[in-house]
Coordinates of N, CA, C and O in Angstrom, one line a residue:
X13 N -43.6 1.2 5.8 CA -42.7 1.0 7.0 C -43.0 2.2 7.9 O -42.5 3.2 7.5
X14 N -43.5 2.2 9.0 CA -43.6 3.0 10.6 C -42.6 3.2 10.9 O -41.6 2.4 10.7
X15 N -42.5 4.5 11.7 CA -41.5 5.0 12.1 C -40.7 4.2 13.0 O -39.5 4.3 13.1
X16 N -41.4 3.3 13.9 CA -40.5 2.2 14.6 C -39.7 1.1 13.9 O -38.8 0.4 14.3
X17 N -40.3 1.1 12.7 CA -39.4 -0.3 11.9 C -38.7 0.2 11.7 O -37.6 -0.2 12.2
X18 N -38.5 1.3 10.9 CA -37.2 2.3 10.4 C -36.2 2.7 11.5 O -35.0 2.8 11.3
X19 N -36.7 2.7 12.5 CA -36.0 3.2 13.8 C -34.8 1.8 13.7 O -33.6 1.9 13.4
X20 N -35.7 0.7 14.1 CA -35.1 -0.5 13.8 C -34.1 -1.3 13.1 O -33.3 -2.2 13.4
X21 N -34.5 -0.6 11.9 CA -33.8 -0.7 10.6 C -32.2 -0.3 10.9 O -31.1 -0.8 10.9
X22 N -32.9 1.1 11.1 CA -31.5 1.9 11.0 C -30.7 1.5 12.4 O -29.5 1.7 12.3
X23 N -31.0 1.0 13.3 CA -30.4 0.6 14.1 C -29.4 -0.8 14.2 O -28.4 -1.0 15.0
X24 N -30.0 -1.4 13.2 CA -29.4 -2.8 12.9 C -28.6 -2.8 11.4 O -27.9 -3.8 11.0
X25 N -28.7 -1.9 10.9 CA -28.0 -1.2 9.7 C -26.4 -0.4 10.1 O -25.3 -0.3 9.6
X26 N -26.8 -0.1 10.9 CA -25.5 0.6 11.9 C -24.7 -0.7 12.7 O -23.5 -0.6 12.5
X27 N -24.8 -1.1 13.0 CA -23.8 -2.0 13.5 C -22.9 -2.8 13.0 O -22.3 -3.5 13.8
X28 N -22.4 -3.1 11.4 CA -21.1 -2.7 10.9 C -20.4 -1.6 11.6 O -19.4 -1.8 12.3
X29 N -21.0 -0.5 11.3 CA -20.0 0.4 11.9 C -19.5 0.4 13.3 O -18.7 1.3 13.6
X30 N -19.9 -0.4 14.2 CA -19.6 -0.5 15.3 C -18.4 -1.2 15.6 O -17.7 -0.8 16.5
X31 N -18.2 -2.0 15.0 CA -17.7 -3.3 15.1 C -16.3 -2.9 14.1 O -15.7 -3.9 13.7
X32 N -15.9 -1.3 13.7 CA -14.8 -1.2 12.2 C -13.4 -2.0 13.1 O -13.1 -3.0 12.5
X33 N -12.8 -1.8 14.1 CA -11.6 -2.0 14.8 C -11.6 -3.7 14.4 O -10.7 -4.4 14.3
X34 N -12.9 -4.0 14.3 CA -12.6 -5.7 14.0 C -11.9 -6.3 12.4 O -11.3 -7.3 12.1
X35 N -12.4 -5.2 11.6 CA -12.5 -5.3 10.0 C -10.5 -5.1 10.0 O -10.0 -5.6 9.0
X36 N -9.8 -4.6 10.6 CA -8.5 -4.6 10.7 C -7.6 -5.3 11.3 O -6.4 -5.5 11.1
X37 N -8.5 -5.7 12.2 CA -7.5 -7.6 12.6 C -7.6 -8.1 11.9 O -6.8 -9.0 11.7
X38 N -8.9 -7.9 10.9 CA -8.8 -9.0 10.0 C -8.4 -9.6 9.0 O -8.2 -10.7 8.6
X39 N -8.5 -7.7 8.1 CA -7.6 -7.7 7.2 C -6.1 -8.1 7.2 O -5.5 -8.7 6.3
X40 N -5.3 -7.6 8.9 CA -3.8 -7.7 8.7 C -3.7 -9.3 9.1 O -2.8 -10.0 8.8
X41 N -4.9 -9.8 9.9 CA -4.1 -11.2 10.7 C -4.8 -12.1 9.8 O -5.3 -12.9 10.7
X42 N -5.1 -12.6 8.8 CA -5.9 -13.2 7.6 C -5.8 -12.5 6.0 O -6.6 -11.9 5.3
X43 N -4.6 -13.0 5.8 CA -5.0 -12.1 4.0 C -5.5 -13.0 3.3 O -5.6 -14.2 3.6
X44 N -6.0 -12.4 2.3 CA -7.3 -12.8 1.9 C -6.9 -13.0 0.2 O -7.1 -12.1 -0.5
X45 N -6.3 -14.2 -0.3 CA -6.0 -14.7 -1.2 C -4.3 -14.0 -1.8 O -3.8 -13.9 -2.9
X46 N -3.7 -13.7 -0.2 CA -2.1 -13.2 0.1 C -2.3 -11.7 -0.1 O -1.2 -11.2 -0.6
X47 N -3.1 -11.0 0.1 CA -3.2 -9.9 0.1 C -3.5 -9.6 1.6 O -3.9 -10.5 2.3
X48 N -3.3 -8.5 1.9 CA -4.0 -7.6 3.4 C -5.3 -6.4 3.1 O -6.3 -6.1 3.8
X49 N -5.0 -6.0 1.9 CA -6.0 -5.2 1.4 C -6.9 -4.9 0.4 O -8.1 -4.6 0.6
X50 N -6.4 -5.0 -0.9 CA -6.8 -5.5 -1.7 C -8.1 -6.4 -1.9 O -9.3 -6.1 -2.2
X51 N -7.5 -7.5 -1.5 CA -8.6 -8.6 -2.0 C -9.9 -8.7 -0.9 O -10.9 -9.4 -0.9
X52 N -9.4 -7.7 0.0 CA -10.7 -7.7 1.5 C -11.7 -6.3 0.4 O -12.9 -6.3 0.1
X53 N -10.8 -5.4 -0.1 CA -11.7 -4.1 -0.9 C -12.2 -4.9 -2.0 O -13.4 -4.8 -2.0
X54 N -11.9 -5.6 -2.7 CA -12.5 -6.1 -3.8 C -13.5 -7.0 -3.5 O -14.6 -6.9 -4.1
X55 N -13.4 -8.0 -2.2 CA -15.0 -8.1 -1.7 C -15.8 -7.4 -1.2 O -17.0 -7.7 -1.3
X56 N -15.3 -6.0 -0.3 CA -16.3 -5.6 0.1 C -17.2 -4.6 -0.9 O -18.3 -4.3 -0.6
X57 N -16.5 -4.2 -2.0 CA -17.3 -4.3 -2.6 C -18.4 -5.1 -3.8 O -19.3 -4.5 -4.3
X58 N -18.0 -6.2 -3.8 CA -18.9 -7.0 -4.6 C -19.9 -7.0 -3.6 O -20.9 -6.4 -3.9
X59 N -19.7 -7.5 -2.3 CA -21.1 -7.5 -1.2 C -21.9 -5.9 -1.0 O -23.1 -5.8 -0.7
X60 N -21.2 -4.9 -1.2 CA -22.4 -3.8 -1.4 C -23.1 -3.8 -2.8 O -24.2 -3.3 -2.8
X61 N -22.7 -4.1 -3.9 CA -22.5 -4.3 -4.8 C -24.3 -5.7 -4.9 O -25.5 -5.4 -5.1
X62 N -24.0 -6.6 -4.8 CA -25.1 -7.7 -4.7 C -25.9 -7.1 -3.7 O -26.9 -7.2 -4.3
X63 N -26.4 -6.4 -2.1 CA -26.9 -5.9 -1.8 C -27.8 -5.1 -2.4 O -28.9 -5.5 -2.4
X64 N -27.6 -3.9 -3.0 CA -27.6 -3.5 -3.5 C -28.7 -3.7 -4.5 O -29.8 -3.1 -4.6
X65 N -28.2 -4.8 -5.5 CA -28.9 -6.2 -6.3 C -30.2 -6.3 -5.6 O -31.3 -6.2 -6.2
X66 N -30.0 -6.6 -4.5 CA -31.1 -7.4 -3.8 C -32.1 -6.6 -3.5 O -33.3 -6.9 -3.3
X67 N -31.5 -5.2 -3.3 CA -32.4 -4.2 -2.6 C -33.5 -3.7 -4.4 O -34.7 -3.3 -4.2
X68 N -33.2 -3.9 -5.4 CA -33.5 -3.7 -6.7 C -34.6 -4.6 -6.4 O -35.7 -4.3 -5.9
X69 N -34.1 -5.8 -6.7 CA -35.2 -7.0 -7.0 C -36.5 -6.8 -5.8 O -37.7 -7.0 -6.1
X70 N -36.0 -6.5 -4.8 CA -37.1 -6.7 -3.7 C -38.2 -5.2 -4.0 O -39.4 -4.9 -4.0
X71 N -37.5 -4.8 -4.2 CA -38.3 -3.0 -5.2 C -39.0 -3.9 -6.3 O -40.2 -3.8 -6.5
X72 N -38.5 -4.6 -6.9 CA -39.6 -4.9 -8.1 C -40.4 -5.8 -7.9 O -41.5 -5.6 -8.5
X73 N -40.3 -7.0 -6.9 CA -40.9 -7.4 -6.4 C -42.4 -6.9 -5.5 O -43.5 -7.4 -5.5
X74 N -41.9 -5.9 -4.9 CA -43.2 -5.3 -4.0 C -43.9 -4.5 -4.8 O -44.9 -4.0 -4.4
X75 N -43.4 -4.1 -6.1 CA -43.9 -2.6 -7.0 C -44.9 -3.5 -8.1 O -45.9 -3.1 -8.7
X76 N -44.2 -4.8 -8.1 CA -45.4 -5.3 -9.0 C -46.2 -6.7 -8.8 O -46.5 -7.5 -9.7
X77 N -46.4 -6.5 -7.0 CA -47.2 -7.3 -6.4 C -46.9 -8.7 -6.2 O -47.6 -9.5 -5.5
X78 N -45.6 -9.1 -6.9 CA -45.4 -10.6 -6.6 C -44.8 -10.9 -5.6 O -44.2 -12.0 -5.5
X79 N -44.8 -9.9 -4.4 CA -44.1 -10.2 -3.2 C -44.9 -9.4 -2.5 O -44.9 -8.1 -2.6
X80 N -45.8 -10.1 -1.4 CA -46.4 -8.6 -0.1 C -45.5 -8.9 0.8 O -45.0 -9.9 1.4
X81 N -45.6 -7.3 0.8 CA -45.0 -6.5 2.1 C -45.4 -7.3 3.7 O -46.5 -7.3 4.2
X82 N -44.2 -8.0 4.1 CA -44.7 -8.8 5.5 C -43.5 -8.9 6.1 O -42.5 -8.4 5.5
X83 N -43.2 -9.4 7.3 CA -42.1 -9.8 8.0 C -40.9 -10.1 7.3 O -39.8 -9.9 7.7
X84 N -41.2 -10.7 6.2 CA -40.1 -11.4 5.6 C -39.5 -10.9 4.6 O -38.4 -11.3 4.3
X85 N -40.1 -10.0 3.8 CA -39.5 -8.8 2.7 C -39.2 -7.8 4.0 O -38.2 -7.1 3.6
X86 N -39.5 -7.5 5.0 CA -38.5 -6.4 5.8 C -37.5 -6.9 6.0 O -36.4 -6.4 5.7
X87 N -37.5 -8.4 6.6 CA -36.0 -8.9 7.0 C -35.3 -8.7 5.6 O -34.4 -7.9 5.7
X88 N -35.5 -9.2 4.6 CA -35.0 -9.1 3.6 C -34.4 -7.7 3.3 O -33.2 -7.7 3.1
X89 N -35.0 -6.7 3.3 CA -34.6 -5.8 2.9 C -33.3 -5.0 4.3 O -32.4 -4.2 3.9
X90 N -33.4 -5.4 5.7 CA -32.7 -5.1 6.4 C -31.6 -6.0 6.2 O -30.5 -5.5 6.1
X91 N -31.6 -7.1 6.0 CA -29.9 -8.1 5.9 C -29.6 -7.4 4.6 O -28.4 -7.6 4.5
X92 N -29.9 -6.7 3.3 CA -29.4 -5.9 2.3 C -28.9 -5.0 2.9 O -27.7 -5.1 3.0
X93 N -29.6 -3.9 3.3 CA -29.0 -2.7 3.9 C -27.8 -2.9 4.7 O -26.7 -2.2 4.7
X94 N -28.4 -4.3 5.9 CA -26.8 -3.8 6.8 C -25.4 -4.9 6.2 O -24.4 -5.2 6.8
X95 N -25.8 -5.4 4.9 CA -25.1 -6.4 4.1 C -24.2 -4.8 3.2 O -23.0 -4.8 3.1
X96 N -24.7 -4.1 2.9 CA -24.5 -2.8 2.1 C -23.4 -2.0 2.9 O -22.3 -1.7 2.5
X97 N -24.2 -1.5 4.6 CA -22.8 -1.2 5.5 C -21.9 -1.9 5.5 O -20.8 -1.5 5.2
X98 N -21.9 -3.0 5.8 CA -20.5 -3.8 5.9 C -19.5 -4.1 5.5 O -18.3 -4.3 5.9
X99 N -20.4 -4.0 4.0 CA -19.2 -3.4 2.7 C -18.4 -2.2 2.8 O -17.2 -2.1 2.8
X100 N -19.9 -1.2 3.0 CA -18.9 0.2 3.2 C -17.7 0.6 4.4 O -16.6 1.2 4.4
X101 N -18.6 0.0 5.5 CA -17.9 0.2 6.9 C -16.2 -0.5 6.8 O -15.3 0.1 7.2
X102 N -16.1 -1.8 6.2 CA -15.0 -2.5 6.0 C -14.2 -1.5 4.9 O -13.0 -1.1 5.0
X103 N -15.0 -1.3 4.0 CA -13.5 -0.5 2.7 C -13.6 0.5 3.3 O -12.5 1.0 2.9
X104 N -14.1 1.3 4.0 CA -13.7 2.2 4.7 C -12.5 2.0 5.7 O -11.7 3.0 5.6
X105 N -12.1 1.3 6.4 CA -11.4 0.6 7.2 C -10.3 0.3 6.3 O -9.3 1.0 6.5
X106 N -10.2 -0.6 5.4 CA -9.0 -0.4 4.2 C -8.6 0.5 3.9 O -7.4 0.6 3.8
X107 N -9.6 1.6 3.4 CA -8.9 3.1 2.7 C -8.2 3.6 3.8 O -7.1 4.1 3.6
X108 N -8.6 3.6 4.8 CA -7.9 4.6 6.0 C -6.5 3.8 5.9 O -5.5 4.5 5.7
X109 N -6.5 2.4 6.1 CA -5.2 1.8 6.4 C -4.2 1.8 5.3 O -3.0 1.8 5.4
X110 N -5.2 1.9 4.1 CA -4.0 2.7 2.6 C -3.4 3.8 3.2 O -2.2 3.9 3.6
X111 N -4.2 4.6 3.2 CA -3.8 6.3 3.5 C -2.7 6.2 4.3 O -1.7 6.8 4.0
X112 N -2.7 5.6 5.4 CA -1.5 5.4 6.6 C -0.7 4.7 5.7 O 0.4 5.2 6.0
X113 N -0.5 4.0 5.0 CA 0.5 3.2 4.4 C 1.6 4.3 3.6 O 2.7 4.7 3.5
X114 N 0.2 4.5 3.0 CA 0.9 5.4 1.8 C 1.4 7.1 2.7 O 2.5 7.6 2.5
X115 N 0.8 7.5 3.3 CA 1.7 8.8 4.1 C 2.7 8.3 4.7 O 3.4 9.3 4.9
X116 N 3.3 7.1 5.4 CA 4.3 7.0 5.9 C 5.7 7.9 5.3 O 6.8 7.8 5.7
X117 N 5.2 8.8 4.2 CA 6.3 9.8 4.0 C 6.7 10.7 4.2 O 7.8 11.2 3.9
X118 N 5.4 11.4 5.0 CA 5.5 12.9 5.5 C 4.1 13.0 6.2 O 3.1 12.3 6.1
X119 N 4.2 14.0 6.8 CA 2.8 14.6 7.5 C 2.2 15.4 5.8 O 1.1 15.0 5.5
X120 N 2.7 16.1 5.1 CA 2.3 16.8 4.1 C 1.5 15.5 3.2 O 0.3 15.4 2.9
X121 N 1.9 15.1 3.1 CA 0.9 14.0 2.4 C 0.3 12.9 2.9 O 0.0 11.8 2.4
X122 N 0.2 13.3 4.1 CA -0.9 12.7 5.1 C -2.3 13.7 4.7 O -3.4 13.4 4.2
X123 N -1.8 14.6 5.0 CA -2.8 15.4 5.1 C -3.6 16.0 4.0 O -4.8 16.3 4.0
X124 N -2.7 16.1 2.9 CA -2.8 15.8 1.4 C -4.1 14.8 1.0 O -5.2 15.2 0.6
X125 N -3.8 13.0 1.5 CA -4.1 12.4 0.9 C -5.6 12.0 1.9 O -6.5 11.5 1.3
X126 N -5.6 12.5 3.3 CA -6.6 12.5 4.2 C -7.6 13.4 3.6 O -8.8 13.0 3.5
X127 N -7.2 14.8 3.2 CA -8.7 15.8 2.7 C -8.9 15.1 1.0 O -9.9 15.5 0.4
X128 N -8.3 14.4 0.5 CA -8.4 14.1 -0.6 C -9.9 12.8 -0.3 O -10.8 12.6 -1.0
X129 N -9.6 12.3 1.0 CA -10.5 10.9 0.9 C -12.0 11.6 1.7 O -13.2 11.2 1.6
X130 N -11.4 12.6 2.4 CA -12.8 13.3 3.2 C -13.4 14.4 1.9 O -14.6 14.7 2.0
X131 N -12.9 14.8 1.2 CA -13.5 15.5 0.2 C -14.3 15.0 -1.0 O -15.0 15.6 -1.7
X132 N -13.9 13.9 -1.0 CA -14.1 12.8 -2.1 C -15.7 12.1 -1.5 O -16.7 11.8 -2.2
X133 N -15.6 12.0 -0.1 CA -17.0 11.4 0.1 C -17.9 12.3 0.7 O -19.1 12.1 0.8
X134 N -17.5 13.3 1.1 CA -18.3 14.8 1.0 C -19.2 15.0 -0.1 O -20.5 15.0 0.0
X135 N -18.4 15.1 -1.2 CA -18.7 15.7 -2.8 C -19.5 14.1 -3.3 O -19.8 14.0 -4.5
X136 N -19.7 13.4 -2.8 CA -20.0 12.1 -2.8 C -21.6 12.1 -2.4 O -22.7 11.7 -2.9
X137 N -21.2 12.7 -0.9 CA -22.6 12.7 -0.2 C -23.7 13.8 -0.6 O -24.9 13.7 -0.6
X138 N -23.1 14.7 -0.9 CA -24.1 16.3 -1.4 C -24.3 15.6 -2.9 O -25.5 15.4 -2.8
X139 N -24.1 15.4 -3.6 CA -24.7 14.6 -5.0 C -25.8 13.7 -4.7 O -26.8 13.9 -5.2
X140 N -25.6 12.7 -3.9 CA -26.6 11.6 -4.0 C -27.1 12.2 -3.4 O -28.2 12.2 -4.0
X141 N -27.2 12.9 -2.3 CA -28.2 13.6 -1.7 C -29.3 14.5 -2.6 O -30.5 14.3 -2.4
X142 N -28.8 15.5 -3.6 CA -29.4 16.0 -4.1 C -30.3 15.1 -5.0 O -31.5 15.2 -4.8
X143 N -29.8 14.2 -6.0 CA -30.0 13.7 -7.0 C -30.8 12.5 -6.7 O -31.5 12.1 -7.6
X144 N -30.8 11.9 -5.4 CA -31.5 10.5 -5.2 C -33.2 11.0 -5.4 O -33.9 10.2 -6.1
X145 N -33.9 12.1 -4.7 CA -35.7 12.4 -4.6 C -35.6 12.7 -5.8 O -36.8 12.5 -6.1
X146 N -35.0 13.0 -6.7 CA -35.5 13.6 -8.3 C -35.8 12.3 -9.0 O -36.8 12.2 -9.7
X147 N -34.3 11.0 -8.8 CA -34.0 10.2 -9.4 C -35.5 9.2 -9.5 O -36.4 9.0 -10.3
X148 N -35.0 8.6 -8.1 CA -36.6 8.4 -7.5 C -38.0 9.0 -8.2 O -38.7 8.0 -8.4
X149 N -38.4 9.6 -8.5 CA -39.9 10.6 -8.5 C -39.4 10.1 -10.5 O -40.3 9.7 -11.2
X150 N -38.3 10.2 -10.9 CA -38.6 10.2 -12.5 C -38.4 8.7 -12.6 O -39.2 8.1 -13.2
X151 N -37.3 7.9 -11.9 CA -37.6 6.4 -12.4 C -37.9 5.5 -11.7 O -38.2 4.4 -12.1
X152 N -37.9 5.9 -10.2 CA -38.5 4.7 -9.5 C -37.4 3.9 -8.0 O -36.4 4.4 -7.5
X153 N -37.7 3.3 -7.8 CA -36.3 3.0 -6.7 C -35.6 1.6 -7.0 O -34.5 1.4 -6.6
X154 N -36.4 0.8 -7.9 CA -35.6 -0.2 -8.5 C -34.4 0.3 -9.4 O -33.5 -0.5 -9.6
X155 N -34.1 1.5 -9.9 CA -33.5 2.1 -10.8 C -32.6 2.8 -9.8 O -31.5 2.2 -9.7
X156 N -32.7 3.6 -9.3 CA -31.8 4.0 -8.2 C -30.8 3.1 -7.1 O -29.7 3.4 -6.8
X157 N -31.6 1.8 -6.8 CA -31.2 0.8 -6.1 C -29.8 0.5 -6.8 O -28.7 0.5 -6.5
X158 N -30.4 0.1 -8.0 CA -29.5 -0.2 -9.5 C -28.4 0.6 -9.5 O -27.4 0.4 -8.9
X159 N -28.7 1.6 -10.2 CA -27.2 2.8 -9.8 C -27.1 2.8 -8.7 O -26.6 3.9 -8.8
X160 N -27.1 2.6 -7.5 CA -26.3 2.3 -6.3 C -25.7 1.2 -6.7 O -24.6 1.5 -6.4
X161 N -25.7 0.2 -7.1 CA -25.0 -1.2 -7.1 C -23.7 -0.9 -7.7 O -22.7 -1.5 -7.5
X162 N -23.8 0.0 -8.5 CA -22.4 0.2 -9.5 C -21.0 1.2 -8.5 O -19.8 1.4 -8.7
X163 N -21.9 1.6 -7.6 CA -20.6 2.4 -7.2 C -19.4 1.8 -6.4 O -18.2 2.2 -6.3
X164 N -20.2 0.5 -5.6 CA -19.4 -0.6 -5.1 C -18.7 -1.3 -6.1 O -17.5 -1.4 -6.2
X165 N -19.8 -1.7 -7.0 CA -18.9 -2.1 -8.2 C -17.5 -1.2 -8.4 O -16.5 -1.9 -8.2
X166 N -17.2 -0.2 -8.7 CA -16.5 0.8 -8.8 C -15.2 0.5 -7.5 O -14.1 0.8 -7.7
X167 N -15.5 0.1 -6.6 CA -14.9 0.0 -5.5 C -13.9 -1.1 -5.8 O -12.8 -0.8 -6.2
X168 N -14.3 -2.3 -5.8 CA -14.0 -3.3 -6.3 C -12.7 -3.2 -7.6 O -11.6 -3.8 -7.7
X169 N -12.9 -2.5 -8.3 CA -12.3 -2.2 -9.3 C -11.4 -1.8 -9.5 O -10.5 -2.2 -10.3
X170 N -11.6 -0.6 -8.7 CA -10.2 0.1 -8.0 C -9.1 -0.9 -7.1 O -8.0 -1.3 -7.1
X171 N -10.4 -1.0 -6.5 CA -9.2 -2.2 -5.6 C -8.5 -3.1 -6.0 O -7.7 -3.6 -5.1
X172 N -8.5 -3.6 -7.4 CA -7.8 -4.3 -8.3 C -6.5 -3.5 -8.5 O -5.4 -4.0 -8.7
X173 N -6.7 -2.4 -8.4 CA -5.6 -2.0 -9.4 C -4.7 -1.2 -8.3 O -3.8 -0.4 -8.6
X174 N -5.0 -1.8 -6.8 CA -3.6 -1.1 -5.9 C -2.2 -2.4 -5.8 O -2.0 -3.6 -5.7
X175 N -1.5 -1.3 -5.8 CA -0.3 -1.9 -5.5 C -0.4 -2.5 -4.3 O -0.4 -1.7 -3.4
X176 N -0.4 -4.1 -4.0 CA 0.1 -4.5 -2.8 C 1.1 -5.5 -3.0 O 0.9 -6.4 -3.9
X177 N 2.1 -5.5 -2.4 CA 2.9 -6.7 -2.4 C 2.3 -7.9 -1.7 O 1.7 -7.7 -0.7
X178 N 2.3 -9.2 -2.2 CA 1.7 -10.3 -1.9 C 2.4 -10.8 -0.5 O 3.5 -10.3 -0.3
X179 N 1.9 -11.5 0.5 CA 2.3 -11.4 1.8 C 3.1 -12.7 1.5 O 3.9 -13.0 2.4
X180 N 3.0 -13.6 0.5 CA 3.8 -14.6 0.9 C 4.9 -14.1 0.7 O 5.8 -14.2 1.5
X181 N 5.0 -13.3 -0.8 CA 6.4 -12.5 -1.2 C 7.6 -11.9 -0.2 O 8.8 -12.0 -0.2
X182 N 6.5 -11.2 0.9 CA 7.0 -10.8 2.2 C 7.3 -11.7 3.0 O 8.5 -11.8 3.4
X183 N 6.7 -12.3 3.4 CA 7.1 -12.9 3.7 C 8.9 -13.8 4.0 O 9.9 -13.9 4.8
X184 N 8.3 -14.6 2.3 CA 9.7 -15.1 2.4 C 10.6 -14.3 2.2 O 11.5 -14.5 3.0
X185 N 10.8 -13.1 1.3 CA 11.8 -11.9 1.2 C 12.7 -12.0 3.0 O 13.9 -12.4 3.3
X186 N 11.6 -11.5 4.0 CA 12.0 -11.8 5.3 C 12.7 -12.6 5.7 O 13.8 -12.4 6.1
X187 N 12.3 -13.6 5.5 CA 13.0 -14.7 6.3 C 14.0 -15.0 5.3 O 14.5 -16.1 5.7
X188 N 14.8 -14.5 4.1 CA 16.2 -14.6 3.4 C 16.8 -13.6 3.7 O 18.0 -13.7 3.4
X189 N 16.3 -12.4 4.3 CA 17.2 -11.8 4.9 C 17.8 -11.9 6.2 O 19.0 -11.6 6.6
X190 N 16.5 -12.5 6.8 CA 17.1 -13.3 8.1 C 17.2 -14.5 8.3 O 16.3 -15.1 8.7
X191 N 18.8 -15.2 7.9 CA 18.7 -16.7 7.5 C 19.1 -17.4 9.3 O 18.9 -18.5 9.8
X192 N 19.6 -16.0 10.0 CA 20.1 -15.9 11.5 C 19.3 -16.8 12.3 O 19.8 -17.5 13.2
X193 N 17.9 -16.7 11.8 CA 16.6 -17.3 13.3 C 16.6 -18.7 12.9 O 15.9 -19.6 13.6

């Protein structure tokens, strides 16, 4: 891949991120199996997660010739990549709107729980960074692709295990306190 495809790549890879202010109408105005949060994090990461997947297979594919490299393994490998942002760019968009949920207690644990999520993907990013050209050079990028898949996985998982109240619950809770309207 030439430096213009990549240019391209990364350009069309980026545009989840463009678009995050949308990922929050949609979580709050559409819950997603009565959840608002939750069940939007638990898909987005299965979809970085199967990306991810795909970005593997198409590595084994081109590494052991049963797929040439042409227009159509790039497309492929770009709807992975920006299939992979969208994941991230969205639970990103959730985490922040936890974090505001859950500080509604104080500025001290706002701020608390704000360096806790910027430190966390800091210490996140200097690892993979270090560790990805080593990983690469000893097993390959199908294997790397692979351990990337898991960390979404990881996401997902977590996202299981937050506390949300179910929106019908709220719902009706609401409307018995207000029998008035």
């Amino acid at each position: 891949v030439g430096p213009a495809e990549m240019s391209i790549i990364g350009s069309v890879a980026i545009l989840p991120w463009v678009v995050k202010p949308l990922y929050g109408f949609i979580s709050d105005g559409f819950p997603l199996f009565g959840y608002k949060r939750r069940s939007y994090l638990i898909l987005s990461g299965i979809t970085g997660t199967l990306s991810w997947l795909g970005l593997a297979g198409l590595a084994t594919c081109t590494q052991t010739g049963a797929c040439q490299p042409d227009s159509l393994t790039t497309a492929t490998a770009v709807s992975a990549v920006t299939l992979s942002s969208l994941g991230l760019a969205f639970s990103d968009v959730l985490v922040d709107a936890i974090v505001v949920t859950r500080s509604r207690g104080g500025q001290g644990q706002a701020g608390a729980l704000q360096s806790l999520c910027w430190s966390s993907s800091a210490i996140g990013g200097i690892l993979s960074a270090y560790a990805s050209g080593s990983l690469v050079q000893a097993f390959g990028p199908r294997f790397v692709f692979g351990l990337t898949a898991a960390f979404p996985l990881i996401t997902s998982a977590v996202g299981g295990l937050i506390k949300e109240t179910p929106i019908s619950k709220t719902v009706c809770a609401h409307l018995r306190t207000h029998d008035d309207i």
